Amino acid sequence: MSARSRTAVVLGVVLTAVPLLAALAGPLLVGPLGLVAPTGTDALLPPGDGFVLGTDALGRDVAGLALTGGTTVVALTVGALACAYLVGTPIGLLLAATGRRRLDGFVLRVLDVLLVLPSLLLLLVLAATGRRGVVWLVLAVALVQLPSVVRLVRSAAAAPTQRPALEAMTLSGEPWWRVHLLESGRAALGPVAVDAGTRAVLVLAMLASANFLGVGLDPDTADWAVVIEQNTSSLYLAPAALLVPAGLLVALCAGINLLVDQLLDPGEVAA
């Protein structure tokens, strides 16, 4: 691995680790560090007076929000990805295994409808119909990702390089589920793992957009995206309340992208 690639990997790890540590360990540190604004705290206080980064538009400690606002971001992202892959992977494997081309084509055409459906339109529909719960948000984000996941798994499982191994297992009397689910699933595991890294960024962006629109989480939730939406008009009065959570979100997305880029670089993998 070249020095440039090592630098990119280190930078990617740092950019990813900082927001992840804040999201996972932050809530445990808020109490011991005293980063909880007392009831009645004035809004938009500058840094100082017991508040390291000041307070936001609702009078909450910005440092405390930075350490607690990532929990929902990570949990919703993992939940949406898990739903998409838990549903999409079996469908993709079954489509790769089926010999019924008409059924395969019909399912793919149905999924194509979802593939071209703008994610923002789906979020607006949720907002207009009053379906603003976290469950609805996770299901909507997973639904948008489903067509791409199915196509990826189907392509990986049906790759020409897999056919000799599958035919040999079939001739040796292996059961259908072991050949077309376990063996094909193992072949698709690598592409799925790489795809999950890239897709996590897409899910993060969609979840952030949903929270900007007020879909999913309550307006007073300590979530980075919600905090950004609440403090957009306070940029000049309390810049930290907007820039700190925005910086953490950008760092998480950029770090994941850097690490995935290095993983996808065949030259570096070969080196």
Coordinates of C-alpha atoms in Angstrom, one line a residue:
M1 CA 0.0 0.0 0.0
S2 CA 1.4 3.4 -1.0
A3 CA 2.0 6.2 1.4
R4 CA -0.9 8.2 -0.1
S5 CA -3.3 5.2 0.4
R6 CA -2.1 4.8 4.0
T7 CA -2.8 8.4 4.6
A8 CA -6.3 8.1 3.1
V9 CA -7.0 5.1 5.3
V10 CA -5.8 6.8 8.5
L11 CA -7.8 9.9 7.6
G12 CA -10.9 7.8 6.8
V13 CA -10.6 5.9 10.1
V14 CA -10.2 9.2 12.1
L15 CA -13.2 10.8 10.3
T16 CA -15.3 7.8 10.9
A17 CA -14.2 7.0 14.4
V18 CA -14.8 10.5 15.9
P19 CA -18.5 10.7 15.2
L20 CA -19.0 7.0 15.9
L21 CA -17.4 7.3 19.3
A22 CA -19.5 10.4 20.0
A23 CA -22.6 8.5 19.0
L24 CA -21.8 5.3 21.0
A25 CA -19.9 6.6 24.0
G26 CA -21.2 10.1 24.1
P27 CA -24.4 9.5 26.1
L28 CA -22.3 7.8 28.8
L29 CA -20.0 10.9 29.1
V30 CA -22.7 13.6 29.3
G31 CA -23.6 13.0 32.9
P32 CA -20.0 12.8 34.3
L33 CA -18.9 15.8 32.3
G34 CA -21.9 17.9 33.4
L35 CA -23.0 18.6 29.8
V36 CA -26.6 18.9 30.6
A37 CA -28.2 22.4 30.5
P38 CA -30.4 23.0 33.5
T39 CA -34.1 23.8 33.0
G40 CA -34.7 27.4 32.1
T41 CA -31.3 27.9 30.5
D42 CA -31.3 30.9 28.0
A43 CA -31.2 30.1 24.3
L44 CA -28.2 31.0 22.1
L45 CA -25.7 31.6 24.9
P46 CA -22.1 32.0 23.6
P47 CA -19.4 29.6 24.8
G48 CA -18.5 30.1 28.4
D49 CA -20.5 30.4 31.6
G50 CA -20.4 26.6 32.1
F51 CA -21.3 25.8 28.5
V52 CA -18.2 24.9 26.5
L53 CA -19.9 25.4 23.1
G54 CA -22.8 27.6 24.2
T55 CA -26.5 26.7 24.0
D56 CA -28.8 26.2 20.9
A57 CA -32.1 27.8 20.0
L58 CA -33.9 25.7 22.6
G59 CA -31.4 26.4 25.4
R60 CA -29.7 23.1 25.2
D61 CA -26.0 22.6 25.8
V62 CA -24.4 22.2 22.3
A63 CA -21.6 20.0 23.6
G64 CA -24.2 17.7 25.2
L65 CA -26.1 17.6 21.9
A66 CA -22.9 16.7 20.0
L67 CA -22.4 13.7 22.3
T68 CA -26.0 12.5 22.4
G69 CA -27.3 13.4 18.9
G70 CA -25.5 10.7 17.0
T71 CA -27.1 7.7 18.8
T72 CA -30.3 8.0 16.7
V73 CA -28.4 8.7 13.5
V74 CA -26.4 5.5 13.9
A75 CA -29.3 3.4 15.2
L76 CA -31.7 4.5 12.3
T77 CA -29.0 3.9 9.7
V78 CA -28.2 0.4 11.0
G79 CA -31.9 -0.4 11.2
A80 CA -32.7 0.8 7.7
L81 CA -29.7 -1.1 6.2
A82 CA -30.6 -4.2 8.2
C83 CA -34.2 -4.2 6.9
A84 CA -33.1 -3.6 3.3
Y85 CA -30.5 -6.4 3.3
L86 CA -32.6 -8.9 5.4
V87 CA -35.5 -8.6 2.8
G88 CA -33.4 -7.9 -0.3
T89 CA -30.8 -10.7 0.1
P90 CA -33.3 -13.6 0.1
I91 CA -35.3 -12.1 -2.8
G92 CA -32.1 -11.7 -4.8
L93 CA -30.9 -15.2 -4.1
L94 CA -34.3 -16.7 -5.1
L95 CA -34.4 -14.7 -8.3
A96 CA -30.9 -15.9 -9.2
A97 CA -32.0 -19.5 -8.5
T98 CA -35.3 -19.6 -10.2
G99 CA -35.6 -20.9 -13.8
R100 CA -38.8 -19.0 -14.4
R101 CA -37.6 -16.1 -16.5
R102 CA -41.1 -14.5 -16.5
L103 CA -41.3 -14.4 -12.8
D104 CA -37.8 -13.0 -12.6
G105 CA -38.7 -10.3 -15.1
F106 CA -41.9 -9.5 -13.4
V107 CA -40.3 -9.0 -10.0
L108 CA -37.5 -6.9 -11.4
R109 CA -40.1 -4.6 -13.2
V110 CA -42.0 -4.1 -10.0
L111 CA -38.7 -3.2 -8.3
D112 CA -37.8 -0.8 -11.1
V113 CA -40.9 1.3 -10.1
L114 CA -39.4 1.7 -6.7
L115 CA -35.9 2.3 -8.2
V116 CA -37.0 5.4 -10.1
L117 CA -39.2 6.7 -7.2
P118 CA -37.6 9.9 -5.8
S119 CA -36.8 9.4 -2.2
L120 CA -37.7 13.0 -1.4
L121 CA -41.2 12.3 -2.9
L122 CA -41.6 9.3 -0.6
L123 CA -40.6 11.4 2.4
L124 CA -43.1 14.2 1.4
V125 CA -45.8 11.6 1.2
L126 CA -45.1 10.4 4.7
A127 CA -45.2 13.9 6.0
A128 CA -48.4 14.7 4.1
T129 CA -50.2 11.6 5.4
G130 CA -49.1 12.1 9.0
R131 CA -46.9 9.0 9.2
R132 CA -44.0 10.6 11.1
G133 CA -42.9 7.8 13.4
V134 CA -39.5 6.3 13.5
V135 CA -40.8 2.9 12.3
W136 CA -42.3 4.5 9.2
L137 CA -39.1 6.4 8.5
V138 CA -36.9 3.2 8.7
L139 CA -39.3 1.3 6.5
A140 CA -39.4 4.0 3.9
V141 CA -35.6 4.3 3.7
A142 CA -35.3 0.6 3.5
L143 CA -37.9 0.4 0.8
V144 CA -36.0 2.9 -1.3
Q145 CA -32.8 0.8 -1.0
L146 CA -34.5 -2.5 -1.7
P147 CA -34.4 -2.6 -5.5
S148 CA -30.6 -1.9 -5.6
V149 CA -29.9 -4.5 -3.0
V150 CA -32.0 -7.2 -4.8
R151 CA -30.3 -6.5 -8.1
L152 CA -26.8 -6.6 -6.5
V153 CA -27.4 -9.9 -4.8
R154 CA -29.0 -11.4 -7.9
S155 CA -26.1 -10.4 -10.1
A156 CA -23.5 -11.7 -7.6
A157 CA -25.3 -15.0 -7.1
A158 CA -25.9 -15.6 -10.8
A159 CA -22.4 -14.7 -11.9
P160 CA -20.9 -17.0 -14.6
T161 CA -18.0 -17.8 -12.3
Q162 CA -20.4 -19.4 -9.8
R163 CA -22.1 -21.8 -12.2
P164 CA -19.4 -24.6 -12.2
A165 CA -19.4 -24.8 -8.4
L166 CA -23.2 -24.8 -8.2
E167 CA -23.5 -27.4 -10.9
A168 CA -21.0 -29.6 -9.1
M169 CA -22.8 -29.3 -5.8
T170 CA -26.1 -30.2 -7.5
L171 CA -24.7 -33.3 -9.3
S172 CA -23.2 -34.4 -6.0
G173 CA -26.7 -34.5 -4.5
E174 CA -26.5 -31.4 -2.3
P175 CA -30.0 -30.1 -1.3
W176 CA -31.4 -27.1 -3.2
W177 CA -31.3 -24.7 -0.3
R178 CA -27.6 -25.4 0.4
V179 CA -26.7 -24.8 -3.3
H180 CA -28.8 -21.8 -4.0
L181 CA -29.0 -20.1 -0.6
L182 CA -25.9 -20.9 1.3
E183 CA -23.3 -21.3 -1.5
S184 CA -24.8 -18.4 -3.6
G185 CA -25.2 -16.3 -0.4
R186 CA -21.6 -16.8 0.4
A187 CA -20.6 -15.7 -3.1
A188 CA -22.7 -12.5 -2.6
L189 CA -21.3 -11.7 0.8
G190 CA -18.3 -9.8 -0.4
P191 CA -20.2 -7.5 -2.8
V192 CA -22.9 -6.9 -0.2
A193 CA -20.3 -6.0 2.5
V194 CA -18.7 -3.4 0.1
D195 CA -22.1 -2.1 -1.0
A196 CA -23.2 -1.6 2.6
G197 CA -20.4 0.9 3.2
T198 CA -21.4 3.0 0.2
R199 CA -25.1 2.6 0.9
A200 CA -24.7 3.7 4.5
V201 CA -23.8 7.2 3.2
L202 CA -27.0 7.3 1.0
V203 CA -29.1 6.2 4.0
L204 CA -27.5 8.8 6.2
A205 CA -28.3 11.5 3.7
M206 CA -31.9 10.4 3.3
L207 CA -32.4 10.2 7.1
A208 CA -31.0 13.7 7.5
S209 CA -33.3 15.0 4.8
A210 CA -36.2 13.3 6.5
N211 CA -35.4 15.0 9.8
F212 CA -35.1 18.3 8.0
L213 CA -38.6 17.8 6.8
G214 CA -39.8 16.9 10.3
V215 CA -40.5 13.2 9.4
G216 CA -39.7 10.5 11.9
L217 CA -38.2 12.2 14.9
D218 CA -39.8 14.7 17.3
P219 CA -38.6 18.4 16.9
D220 CA -37.1 18.4 20.3
T221 CA -35.1 15.1 19.8
A222 CA -31.3 15.4 20.4
D223 CA -30.4 14.2 16.9
W224 CA -27.7 15.8 14.8
A225 CA -29.9 16.4 11.8
V226 CA -32.8 17.7 13.9
V227 CA -30.5 20.0 15.7
I228 CA -29.2 21.4 12.4
E229 CA -32.7 22.0 11.2
Q230 CA -33.7 23.8 14.4
N231 CA -30.6 26.1 14.4
T232 CA -30.4 26.9 10.7
S233 CA -31.6 30.5 11.3
S234 CA -29.1 30.9 14.3
L235 CA -25.9 30.5 12.3
Y236 CA -24.6 34.0 13.1
L237 CA -25.9 34.0 16.7
A238 CA -24.7 30.6 17.7
P239 CA -22.6 29.1 14.9
A240 CA -21.4 26.1 17.0
A241 CA -25.0 24.9 17.4
L242 CA -25.2 24.4 13.6
L243 CA -21.6 23.7 12.6
V244 CA -20.7 21.1 15.2
P245 CA -23.5 18.6 14.4
A246 CA -23.1 19.3 10.7
G247 CA -19.4 18.7 11.0
L248 CA -20.0 15.4 12.7
L249 CA -22.4 14.3 10.0
V250 CA -20.0 15.3 7.2
A251 CA -17.1 13.6 8.9
L252 CA -19.0 10.4 9.2
C253 CA -20.1 10.4 5.6
A254 CA -16.6 11.4 4.3
G255 CA -14.8 8.8 6.5
I256 CA -17.0 6.0 5.2
N257 CA -16.5 7.1 1.6
L258 CA -12.7 7.2 2.1
L259 CA -12.6 3.7 3.6
V260 CA -14.9 2.3 0.9
D261 CA -12.8 3.9 -1.9
Q262 CA -9.7 2.2 -0.5
L263 CA -11.5 -1.1 -0.3
L264 CA -12.7 -0.9 -3.8
D265 CA -9.3 0.1 -5.3
P266 CA -8.1 -3.1 -7.0
G267 CA -4.6 -1.8 -7.2
E268 CA -4.3 -1.2 -3.5
V269 CA -6.0 -4.6 -2.7
A270 CA -3.5 -6.3 -5.0
A271 CA -0.6 -4.5 -3.3

